[in-house]
PDB file of C-alpha atoms and ligand atoms in Angstrom:
ATOM      1  CA  UNK A  27      33.207  56.089 -18.221  1.00 39.00           C
ATOM      2  CA  UNK A  28      30.199  57.753 -16.665  1.00 42.00           C
ATOM      3  CA  UNK A  29      27.887  55.611 -18.698  1.00 44.00           C
ATOM      4  CA  UNK A  30      29.593  52.482 -17.404  1.00 44.00           C
ATOM      5  CA  UNK A  31      29.185  53.552 -13.765  1.00 43.00           C
ATOM      6  CA  UNK A  32      25.559  54.391 -14.362  1.00 45.00           C
ATOM      7  CA  UNK A  33      24.913  50.957 -15.808  1.00 44.00           C
ATOM      8  CA  UNK A  34      26.538  49.168 -12.848  1.00 44.00           C
ATOM      9  CA  UNK A  35      24.504  51.265 -10.474  1.00 41.00           C
ATOM     10  CA  UNK A  36      21.285  50.461 -12.241  1.00 40.00           C
ATOM     11  CA  UNK A  37      22.061  46.723 -12.316  1.00 41.00           C
ATOM     12  CA  UNK A  38      22.968  46.649  -8.621  1.00 41.00           C
ATOM     13  CA  UNK A  39      19.875  48.565  -7.641  1.00 40.00           C
ATOM     14  CA  UNK A  40      17.671  46.285  -9.708  1.00 41.00           C
ATOM     15  CA  UNK A  41      19.216  43.142  -8.195  1.00 40.00           C
ATOM     16  CA  UNK A  42      18.719  44.470  -4.673  1.00 39.00           C
ATOM     17  CA  UNK A  43      15.164  45.370  -5.417  1.00 39.00           C
ATOM     18  CA  UNK A  44      14.446  41.869  -6.763  1.00 40.00           C
ATOM     19  CA  UNK A  45      16.149  40.178  -3.807  1.00 39.00           C
ATOM     20  CA  UNK A  46      14.284  42.369  -1.374  1.00 37.00           C
ATOM     21  CA  UNK A  47      10.949  41.717  -3.004  1.00 37.00           C
ATOM     22  CA  UNK A  48      11.541  37.962  -3.022  1.00 37.00           C
ATOM     23  CA  UNK A  49      12.622  37.898   0.618  1.00 39.00           C
ATOM     24  CA  UNK A  50       9.698  39.902   1.831  1.00 42.00           C
ATOM     25  CA  UNK A  51       6.830  38.407  -0.136  1.00 45.00           C
ATOM     26  CA  UNK A  52       7.308  34.695  -0.969  1.00 48.00           C
ATOM     27  CA  UNK A  53      10.666  33.391   0.238  1.00 49.00           C
ATOM     28  CA  UNK A  54       9.718  29.674   0.115  1.00 50.00           C
ATOM     29  CA  UNK A  55       8.312  29.824  -3.385  1.00 49.00           C
ATOM     30  CA  UNK A  56      11.303  31.803  -4.617  1.00 56.00           C
ATOM     31  CA  UNK A  57      13.712  29.173  -3.297  1.00 67.00           C
ATOM     32  CA  UNK A  58      11.706  26.053  -4.230  1.00 79.00           C
ATOM     33  CA  UNK A  59      11.317  26.954  -7.887  1.00 92.00           C
ATOM     34  CA  UNK A  60       8.134  26.297  -9.819  1.00 95.00           C
ATOM     35  CA  UNK A  61       5.045  25.372  -7.825  1.00 93.00           C
ATOM     36  CA  UNK A  62       2.670  22.581  -8.759  1.00 94.00           C
ATOM     37  CA  UNK A  63      -0.116  24.166 -10.760  1.00 95.00           C
ATOM     38  CA  UNK A  64      -2.645  21.610  -9.451  1.00 97.00           C
ATOM     39  CA  UNK A  65      -1.197  20.388  -6.126  1.00 95.00           C
ATOM     40  CA  UNK A  66      -1.751  16.728  -5.146  1.00 95.00           C
ATOM     41  CA  UNK A  67      -1.804  15.921  -1.433  1.00 94.00           C
ATOM     42  CA  UNK A  68       0.681  13.401  -0.018  1.00 96.00           C
ATOM     43  CA  UNK A  69      -0.874  10.062   0.909  1.00 98.00           C
ATOM     44  CA  UNK A  70      -0.263   9.314   4.579  1.00 98.00           C
ATOM     45  CA  UNK A  71      -1.214   6.682   7.132  1.00 98.00           C
ATOM     46  CA  UNK A  72      -1.492   7.305  10.894  1.00 98.00           C
ATOM     47  CA  UNK A  73       1.092   5.656  13.151  1.00 98.00           C
ATOM     48  CA  UNK A  74      -0.183   4.293  16.459  1.00 98.00           C
ATOM     49  CA  UNK A  75       1.405   6.132  19.393  1.00 97.00           C
ATOM     50  CA  UNK A  76       3.128   8.728  17.218  1.00 97.00           C
ATOM     51  CA  UNK A  77       2.106  12.297  16.414  1.00 97.00           C
ATOM     52  CA  UNK A  78       3.713  11.985  12.986  1.00 97.00           C
ATOM     53  CA  UNK A  79       2.349  10.057  10.012  1.00 98.00           C
ATOM     54  CA  UNK A  80       3.765   7.539   7.546  1.00 98.00           C
ATOM     55  CA  UNK A  81       3.935   8.906   4.005  1.00 98.00           C
ATOM     56  CA  UNK A  82       3.308   6.211   1.405  1.00 98.00           C
ATOM     57  CA  UNK A  83       5.490   6.036  -1.683  1.00 98.00           C
ATOM     58  CA  UNK A  84       4.386   2.833  -3.421  1.00 98.00           C
ATOM     59  CA  UNK A  85       2.023  -0.040  -2.720  1.00 98.00           C
ATOM     60  CA  UNK A  86       3.301  -3.476  -3.638  1.00 98.00           C
ATOM     61  CA  UNK A  87       1.117  -6.573  -3.340  1.00 98.00           C
ATOM     62  CA  UNK A  88       2.167 -10.212  -3.449  1.00 96.00           C
ATOM     63  CA  UNK A  89      -0.086 -12.721  -5.191  1.00 92.00           C
ATOM     64  CA  UNK A  90      -0.930 -16.259  -4.089  1.00 87.00           C
ATOM     65  CA  UNK A  91       1.229 -16.412  -0.986  1.00 91.00           C
ATOM     66  CA  UNK A  92      -0.733 -19.006   0.988  1.00 91.00           C
ATOM     67  CA  UNK A  93      -0.738 -22.529  -0.433  1.00 84.00           C
ATOM     68  CA  UNK A  94      -4.465 -23.080  -0.047  1.00 83.00           C
ATOM     69  CA  UNK A  95      -5.246 -19.740  -1.715  1.00 79.00           C
ATOM     70  CA  UNK A  96      -2.796 -20.495  -4.549  1.00 78.00           C
ATOM     71  CA  UNK A  97      -4.680 -23.743  -5.148  1.00 82.00           C
ATOM     72  CA  UNK A  98      -8.102 -22.032  -5.107  1.00 82.00           C
ATOM     73  CA  UNK A  99      -6.763 -19.520  -7.674  1.00 80.00           C
ATOM     74  CA  UNK A 100      -5.524 -22.367  -9.857  1.00 80.00           C
ATOM     75  CA  UNK A 101      -1.750 -22.338  -9.414  1.00 75.00           C
ATOM     76  CA  UNK A 102       0.933 -24.619  -7.983  1.00 72.00           C
ATOM     77  CA  UNK A 103       1.716 -23.731  -4.361  1.00 67.00           C
ATOM     78  CA  UNK A 104       5.137 -25.394  -4.376  1.00 73.00           C
ATOM     79  CA  UNK A 105       7.156 -22.214  -3.926  1.00 74.00           C
ATOM     80  CA  UNK A 106       6.783 -20.841  -7.401  1.00 79.00           C
ATOM     81  CA  UNK A 107       8.659 -17.528  -7.339  1.00 85.00           C
ATOM     82  CA  UNK A 108       6.440 -14.881  -5.760  1.00 88.00           C
ATOM     83  CA  UNK A 109       4.815 -12.439  -8.127  1.00 90.00           C
ATOM     84  CA  UNK A 110       3.920  -8.850  -7.454  1.00 96.00           C
ATOM     85  CA  UNK A 111       1.597  -6.147  -8.617  1.00 97.00           C
ATOM     86  CA  UNK A 112       1.043  -2.551  -7.529  1.00 98.00           C
ATOM     87  CA  UNK A 113      -1.890  -0.454  -6.561  1.00 98.00           C
ATOM     88  CA  UNK A 114      -1.906   3.315  -6.951  1.00 98.00           C
ATOM     89  CA  UNK A 115      -0.882   5.018  -3.723  1.00 98.00           C
ATOM     90  CA  UNK A 116      -4.011   7.141  -3.607  1.00 98.00           C
ATOM     91  CA  UNK A 117      -6.137   3.973  -3.571  1.00 98.00           C
ATOM     92  CA  UNK A 118      -5.516   3.792   0.174  1.00 98.00           C
ATOM     93  CA  UNK A 119      -8.571   4.038   2.399  1.00 98.00           C
ATOM     94  CA  UNK A 120      -7.452   4.686   5.981  1.00 98.00           C
ATOM     95  CA  UNK A 121      -9.511   2.918   8.632  1.00 98.00           C
ATOM     96  CA  UNK A 122      -9.229   4.051  12.252  1.00 98.00           C
ATOM     97  CA  UNK A 123      -9.113   1.703  15.217  1.00 98.00           C
ATOM     98  CA  UNK A 124     -12.615   1.157  16.582  1.00 97.00           C
ATOM     99  CA  UNK A 125     -14.550   2.587  13.628  1.00 98.00           C
ATOM    100  CA  UNK A 126     -16.585   0.775  11.010  1.00 98.00           C
ATOM    101  CA  UNK A 127     -15.554   2.722   7.924  1.00 98.00           C
ATOM    102  CA  UNK A 128     -17.925   3.084   4.983  1.00 98.00           C
ATOM    103  CA  UNK A 129     -16.346   1.481   1.923  1.00 98.00           C
ATOM    104  CA  UNK A 130     -17.984   2.205  -1.438  1.00 98.00           C
ATOM    105  CA  UNK A 131     -18.904  -0.754  -3.622  1.00 98.00           C
ATOM    106  CA  UNK A 132     -16.927   0.009  -6.778  1.00 98.00           C
ATOM    107  CA  UNK A 133     -18.162   0.447 -10.330  1.00 98.00           C
ATOM    108  CA  UNK A 134     -18.245  -2.205 -13.078  1.00 98.00           C
ATOM    109  CA  UNK A 135     -18.064  -5.321 -10.875  1.00 98.00           C
ATOM    110  CA  UNK A 136     -20.659  -7.876  -9.869  1.00 98.00           C
ATOM    111  CA  UNK A 137     -18.205 -10.021  -7.904  1.00 98.00           C
ATOM    112  CA  UNK A 138     -16.364  -7.888  -5.372  1.00 98.00           C
ATOM    113  CA  UNK A 139     -13.977  -9.868  -3.163  1.00 98.00           C
ATOM    114  CA  UNK A 140     -12.306  -9.430   0.210  1.00 98.00           C
ATOM    115  CA  UNK A 141      -8.653 -10.391   0.792  1.00 98.00           C
ATOM    116  CA  UNK A 142      -7.401  -9.833   4.331  1.00 98.00           C
ATOM    117  CA  UNK A 143      -3.632  -9.357   4.535  1.00 98.00           C
ATOM    118  CA  UNK A 144      -0.709  -8.410   6.746  1.00 98.00           C
ATOM    119  CA  UNK A 145       0.909  -5.203   5.467  1.00 98.00           C
ATOM    120  CA  UNK A 146       4.568  -4.306   6.057  1.00 98.00           C
ATOM    121  CA  UNK A 147       5.701  -0.652   5.918  1.00 98.00           C
ATOM    122  CA  UNK A 148       9.315   0.165   5.033  1.00 98.00           C
ATOM    123  CA  UNK A 149      11.492   2.841   6.627  1.00 98.00           C
ATOM    124  CA  UNK A 150      14.365   2.259   4.204  1.00 98.00           C
ATOM    125  CA  UNK A 151      15.141   0.121   1.193  1.00 98.00           C
ATOM    126  CA  UNK A 152      17.640  -0.714  -1.494  1.00 98.00           C
ATOM    127  CA  UNK A 153      18.246  -3.286  -4.187  1.00 98.00           C
ATOM    128  CA  UNK A 154      19.182  -6.957  -3.823  1.00 98.00           C
ATOM    129  CA  UNK A 155      18.487  -6.941  -0.104  1.00 98.00           C
ATOM    130  CA  UNK A 156      19.423 -10.267   1.522  1.00 98.00           C
ATOM    131  CA  UNK A 157      16.495 -11.929   3.288  1.00 97.00           C
ATOM    132  CA  UNK A 158      18.541 -12.085   6.490  1.00 98.00           C
ATOM    133  CA  UNK A 159      18.723  -8.267   6.562  1.00 98.00           C
ATOM    134  CA  UNK A 160      15.311  -7.522   5.079  1.00 98.00           C
ATOM    135  CA  UNK A 161      13.435  -6.984   8.335  1.00 98.00           C
ATOM    136  CA  UNK A 162      15.870  -4.189   9.261  1.00 98.00           C
ATOM    137  CA  UNK A 163      14.044  -2.139   6.624  1.00 98.00           C
ATOM    138  CA  UNK A 164      10.577  -2.674   8.123  1.00 98.00           C
ATOM    139  CA  UNK A 165       9.245   0.212  10.173  1.00 98.00           C
ATOM    140  CA  UNK A 166       5.962  -1.352  11.142  1.00 98.00           C
ATOM    141  CA  UNK A 167       2.907  -3.417  10.296  1.00 98.00           C
ATOM    142  CA  UNK A 168      -0.778  -2.925   9.645  1.00 98.00           C
ATOM    143  CA  UNK A 169      -3.906  -4.857   8.769  1.00 98.00           C
ATOM    144  CA  UNK A 170      -5.028  -4.430   5.187  1.00 98.00           C
ATOM    145  CA  UNK A 171      -7.663  -5.487   2.688  1.00 98.00           C
ATOM    146  CA  UNK A 172      -6.605  -6.049  -0.927  1.00 98.00           C
ATOM    147  CA  UNK A 173     -10.090  -5.443  -2.318  1.00 98.00           C
ATOM    148  CA  UNK A 174     -10.565  -7.055  -5.723  1.00 98.00           C
ATOM    149  CA  UNK A 175     -13.034  -6.805  -8.605  1.00 98.00           C
ATOM    150  CA  UNK A 176     -12.706 -10.564  -9.172  1.00 97.00           C
ATOM    151  CA  UNK A 177     -14.854 -10.793 -12.273  1.00 98.00           C
ATOM    152  CA  UNK A 178     -12.784  -8.112 -14.003  1.00 97.00           C
ATOM    153  CA  UNK A 179      -9.512  -9.658 -12.822  1.00 97.00           C
ATOM    154  CA  UNK A 180     -10.542 -13.086 -14.106  1.00 96.00           C
ATOM    155  CA  UNK A 181     -11.836 -11.753 -17.428  1.00 97.00           C
ATOM    156  CA  UNK A 182      -8.591  -9.900 -18.119  1.00 96.00           C
ATOM    157  CA  UNK A 183      -6.470 -12.863 -17.021  1.00 95.00           C
ATOM    158  CA  UNK A 184      -8.419 -15.124 -19.372  1.00 96.00           C
ATOM    159  CA  UNK A 185      -7.502 -12.820 -22.247  1.00 97.00           C
ATOM    160  CA  UNK A 186      -3.861 -12.604 -21.075  1.00 96.00           C
ATOM    161  CA  UNK A 187      -4.309  -8.892 -20.548  1.00 96.00           C
ATOM    162  CA  UNK A 188      -3.104  -6.934 -17.491  1.00 95.00           C
ATOM    163  CA  UNK A 189      -5.622  -7.359 -14.669  1.00 93.00           C
ATOM    164  CA  UNK A 190      -5.006  -3.905 -13.285  1.00 96.00           C
ATOM    165  CA  UNK A 191      -8.673  -2.998 -13.538  1.00 97.00           C
ATOM    166  CA  UNK A 192      -9.453  -5.781 -11.069  1.00 98.00           C
ATOM    167  CA  UNK A 193      -6.947  -4.617  -8.459  1.00 98.00           C
ATOM    168  CA  UNK A 194      -6.004  -0.977  -8.947  1.00 98.00           C
ATOM    169  CA  UNK A 195      -8.994   1.246  -8.427  1.00 98.00           C
ATOM    170  CA  UNK A 196     -10.168   3.894  -5.963  1.00 98.00           C
ATOM    171  CA  UNK A 197     -10.364   2.713  -2.322  1.00 98.00           C
ATOM    172  CA  UNK A 198      -8.944  -0.737  -3.286  1.00 98.00           C
ATOM    173  CA  UNK A 199      -6.220  -0.596  -0.632  1.00 98.00           C
ATOM    174  CA  UNK A 200      -8.001  -0.602   2.717  1.00 98.00           C
ATOM    175  CA  UNK A 201      -5.498  -0.032   5.498  1.00 98.00           C
ATOM    176  CA  UNK A 202      -5.466   0.213   9.277  1.00 98.00           C
ATOM    177  CA  UNK A 203      -2.952   2.398  11.126  1.00 98.00           C
ATOM    178  CA  UNK A 204       0.704   1.380  11.227  1.00 98.00           C
ATOM    179  CA  UNK A 205       2.093  -0.162  14.386  1.00 98.00           C
ATOM    180  CA  UNK A 206       5.842   0.330  14.857  1.00 98.00           C
ATOM    181  CA  UNK A 207       7.724  -2.975  14.872  1.00 98.00           C
ATOM    182  CA  UNK A 208       9.715  -1.590  17.792  1.00 98.00           C
ATOM    183  CA  UNK A 209       6.564  -2.144  19.845  1.00 97.00           C
ATOM    184  CA  UNK A 210       4.894  -5.157  18.192  1.00 97.00           C
ATOM    185  CA  UNK A 211       7.925  -7.141  17.044  1.00 97.00           C
ATOM    186  CA  UNK A 212       7.997  -8.681  13.573  1.00 98.00           C
ATOM    187  CA  UNK A 213       5.126 -10.831  12.342  1.00 97.00           C
ATOM    188  CA  UNK A 214       6.147 -14.316  11.231  1.00 93.00           C
ATOM    189  CA  UNK A 215       3.210 -16.211  12.711  1.00 95.00           C
ATOM    190  CA  UNK A 216      -0.148 -15.545  14.313  1.00 97.00           C
ATOM    191  CA  UNK A 217      -3.814 -15.966  13.488  1.00 98.00           C
ATOM    192  CA  UNK A 218      -5.248 -13.852  10.647  1.00 98.00           C
ATOM    193  CA  UNK A 219      -8.954 -13.904   9.882  1.00 98.00           C
ATOM    194  CA  UNK A 220     -11.864 -12.117   8.254  1.00 98.00           C
ATOM    195  CA  UNK A 221     -15.538 -12.409   9.122  1.00 98.00           C
ATOM    196  CA  UNK A 222     -18.486 -11.091   7.110  1.00 98.00           C
ATOM    197  CA  UNK A 223     -21.578 -10.194   9.160  1.00 98.00           C
ATOM    198  CA  UNK A 224     -20.219 -12.280  12.029  1.00 98.00           C
ATOM    199  CA  UNK A 225     -19.539 -15.403   9.946  1.00 98.00           C
ATOM    200  CA  UNK A 226     -15.908 -16.476   9.589  1.00 98.00           C
ATOM    201  CA  UNK A 227     -14.815 -16.504   5.953  1.00 98.00           C
ATOM    202  CA  UNK A 228     -11.000 -16.456   5.991  1.00 97.00           C
ATOM    203  CA  UNK A 229      -9.106 -18.041   8.875  1.00 97.00           C
ATOM    204  CA  UNK A 230      -5.444 -18.929   8.720  1.00 97.00           C
ATOM    205  CA  UNK A 231      -2.032 -18.238  10.258  1.00 97.00           C
ATOM    206  CA  UNK A 232       0.813 -16.079   9.019  1.00 96.00           C
ATOM    207  CA  UNK A 233       3.177 -19.036   9.344  1.00 94.00           C
ATOM    208  CA  UNK A 234       1.375 -20.560   6.341  1.00 94.00           C
ATOM    209  CA  UNK A 235       2.692 -17.859   4.046  1.00 95.00           C
ATOM    210  CA  UNK A 236       4.752 -19.445   1.253  1.00 92.00           C
ATOM    211  CA  UNK A 237       7.138 -16.462   1.226  1.00 94.00           C
ATOM    212  CA  UNK A 238       7.805 -14.656   4.520  1.00 95.00           C
ATOM    213  CA  UNK A 239       7.826 -10.859   4.682  1.00 97.00           C
ATOM    214  CA  UNK A 240      11.651 -10.982   4.756  1.00 97.00           C
ATOM    215  CA  UNK A 241      11.704 -13.155   1.630  1.00 95.00           C
ATOM    216  CA  UNK A 242       9.153 -10.913  -0.082  1.00 97.00           C
ATOM    217  CA  UNK A 243      11.358  -7.879   0.513  1.00 98.00           C
ATOM    218  CA  UNK A 244      14.408  -9.742  -0.763  1.00 97.00           C
ATOM    219  CA  UNK A 245      12.603 -10.846  -3.942  1.00 96.00           C
ATOM    220  CA  UNK A 246      10.941  -7.470  -4.527  1.00 97.00           C
ATOM    221  CA  UNK A 247      14.284  -5.695  -4.217  1.00 98.00           C
ATOM    222  CA  UNK A 248      15.659  -7.772  -7.081  1.00 97.00           C
ATOM    223  CA  UNK A 249      13.075  -6.203  -9.377  1.00 96.00           C
ATOM    224  CA  UNK A 250      12.626  -2.730  -7.862  1.00 97.00           C
ATOM    225  CA  UNK A 251      14.646  -0.350  -5.758  1.00 98.00           C
ATOM    226  CA  UNK A 252      12.701  -0.258  -2.524  1.00 98.00           C
ATOM    227  CA  UNK A 253      12.551   2.965  -0.544  1.00 98.00           C
ATOM    228  CA  UNK A 254      11.178   4.397   2.667  1.00 98.00           C
ATOM    229  CA  UNK A 255       7.430   4.769   2.334  1.00 98.00           C
ATOM    230  CA  UNK A 256       6.895   1.575   0.372  1.00 98.00           C
ATOM    231  CA  UNK A 257       4.271  -0.758   1.799  1.00 98.00           C
ATOM    232  CA  UNK A 258       3.769  -4.419   0.969  1.00 98.00           C
ATOM    233  CA  UNK A 259       0.479  -6.331   1.091  1.00 98.00           C
ATOM    234  CA  UNK A 260       1.782  -9.791   1.887  1.00 97.00           C
ATOM    235  CA  UNK A 261      -0.915 -11.977   0.359  1.00 96.00           C
ATOM    236  CA  UNK A 262      -4.213 -13.430   1.502  1.00 96.00           C
ATOM    237  CA  UNK A 263      -5.199 -16.838   2.882  1.00 95.00           C
ATOM    238  CA  UNK A 264      -7.792 -19.063   1.233  1.00 93.00           C
ATOM    239  CA  UNK A 265     -11.562 -18.586   1.143  1.00 95.00           C
ATOM    240  CA  UNK A 266     -11.672 -15.229  -0.542  1.00 96.00           C
ATOM    241  CA  UNK A 267     -15.219 -14.425  -1.546  1.00 97.00           C
ATOM    242  CA  UNK A 268     -17.814 -11.860  -2.536  1.00 98.00           C
ATOM    243  CA  UNK A 269     -19.325  -9.057  -0.519  1.00 98.00           C
ATOM    244  CA  UNK A 270     -22.409  -6.950  -1.223  1.00 98.00           C
ATOM    245  CA  UNK A 271     -23.708  -3.595  -0.057  1.00 98.00           C
ATOM    246  CA  UNK A 272     -24.565  -3.659   3.642  1.00 98.00           C
ATOM    247  CA  UNK A 273     -21.992  -6.326   4.559  1.00 98.00           C
ATOM    248  CA  UNK A 274     -19.768  -5.599   7.552  1.00 98.00           C
ATOM    249  CA  UNK A 275     -16.242  -7.007   7.333  1.00 98.00           C
ATOM    250  CA  UNK A 276     -14.204  -7.610  10.478  1.00 98.00           C
ATOM    251  CA  UNK A 277     -10.477  -8.287  10.059  1.00 98.00           C
ATOM    252  CA  UNK A 278      -8.338  -9.718  12.832  1.00 98.00           C
ATOM    253  CA  UNK A 279      -4.610 -10.242  13.173  1.00 98.00           C
ATOM    254  CA  UNK A 280      -3.186 -11.654  16.369  1.00 97.00           C
ATOM    255  CA  UNK A 281      -1.278  -8.856  18.114  1.00 96.00           C
ATOM    256  CA  UNK A 282      -3.020  -5.904  16.429  1.00 98.00           C
ATOM    257  CA  UNK A 283      -6.376  -4.173  16.986  1.00 98.00           C
ATOM    258  CA  UNK A 284      -9.226  -5.255  14.680  1.00 98.00           C
ATOM    259  CA  UNK A 285     -10.136  -3.394  11.471  1.00 98.00           C
ATOM    260  CA  UNK A 286     -13.686  -3.113  10.169  1.00 98.00           C
ATOM    261  CA  UNK A 287     -15.494  -1.712   7.136  1.00 98.00           C
ATOM    262  CA  UNK A 288     -19.076  -1.647   5.891  1.00 98.00           C
ATOM    263  CA  UNK A 289     -19.766  -1.972   2.167  1.00 98.00           C
ATOM    264  CA  UNK A 290     -21.993   0.909   1.054  1.00 98.00           C
TER     265      UNK A 290
HETATM  266 MN1   MN B  12      -4.045 -10.041  -2.320  1.00 51.38          MN
END
C-alpha cells in the first residue's frame, strides 16, 4: 500500500517537472515535434502594396503557348493540348521594381535563352477546375523570365530524355513582384515584350496565347491538385534567343512595371 502511494507520487512529480521544464524553456519546439536538422528557408515573393509576402509552393510552366513560338520550336500551333513542366521552387530569382538585377550565366550551356512570360499566382486551387471558375483562384500576376539552357534542352529532347537540365536549374525562374489582381484586374490581353541592350527581341500580345490563363489552370488541375502558392509561367511569344554576359534584358508587360536583369 505504501509502496503504491510512493510510486504514484514519484510519477506525478516527474510529470510535473517535465511539463514545467518544457513550458519554461522551449514551448514551441516541445509542441511542434521534431525540428528540421538542416532548416530550409521558405521561398517567398514580395507583393506590391502589401507588407506580407507570397510563399511559393510549386512552379508550373506551360510550353509553346503562342502560335508563332510553337512554330519556331517545331510543333503544330493548332491547339494541341497544352503541356507543362516544373521548375524547382528555389530556382526563383526575385527582381525588384526599378533595379537591374545581376543574373549569373549558368554552367554547362553555350546557348542561354530568354523567354519573357506572364506569371499567374494562385491563392487557392483544387482538381478539375472549370475554366469559367479558374480565375477565382488567381491572387495576382507578375512578369517572369523562363530562362533556358537551350542547347541542353534540345540535346536531351533529341535523345527523348527529360529536358529538365535545360529548364530546372538555379536562378532559372526570374520573377518580378506579384501584383494583386484586385488592383490590376486579370490579364487576357496586352503588349508583352523583351529587349536586349535596347533592341526589341520579343514583342507580342497576351491575346495571342493559344491557351488563356483560365484554360491553363483548368488543364493543369486535371493533372495536378493545385494549391495556394502555386505559380504558373504562361508561355513565351516567338523570337526567343541567346544572351551573353554583359547583356541587359528589359521585360515589359502592359499594366505592370518593367523588370530588368543583367547577365553576369
Ligand atoms: Mn517558357
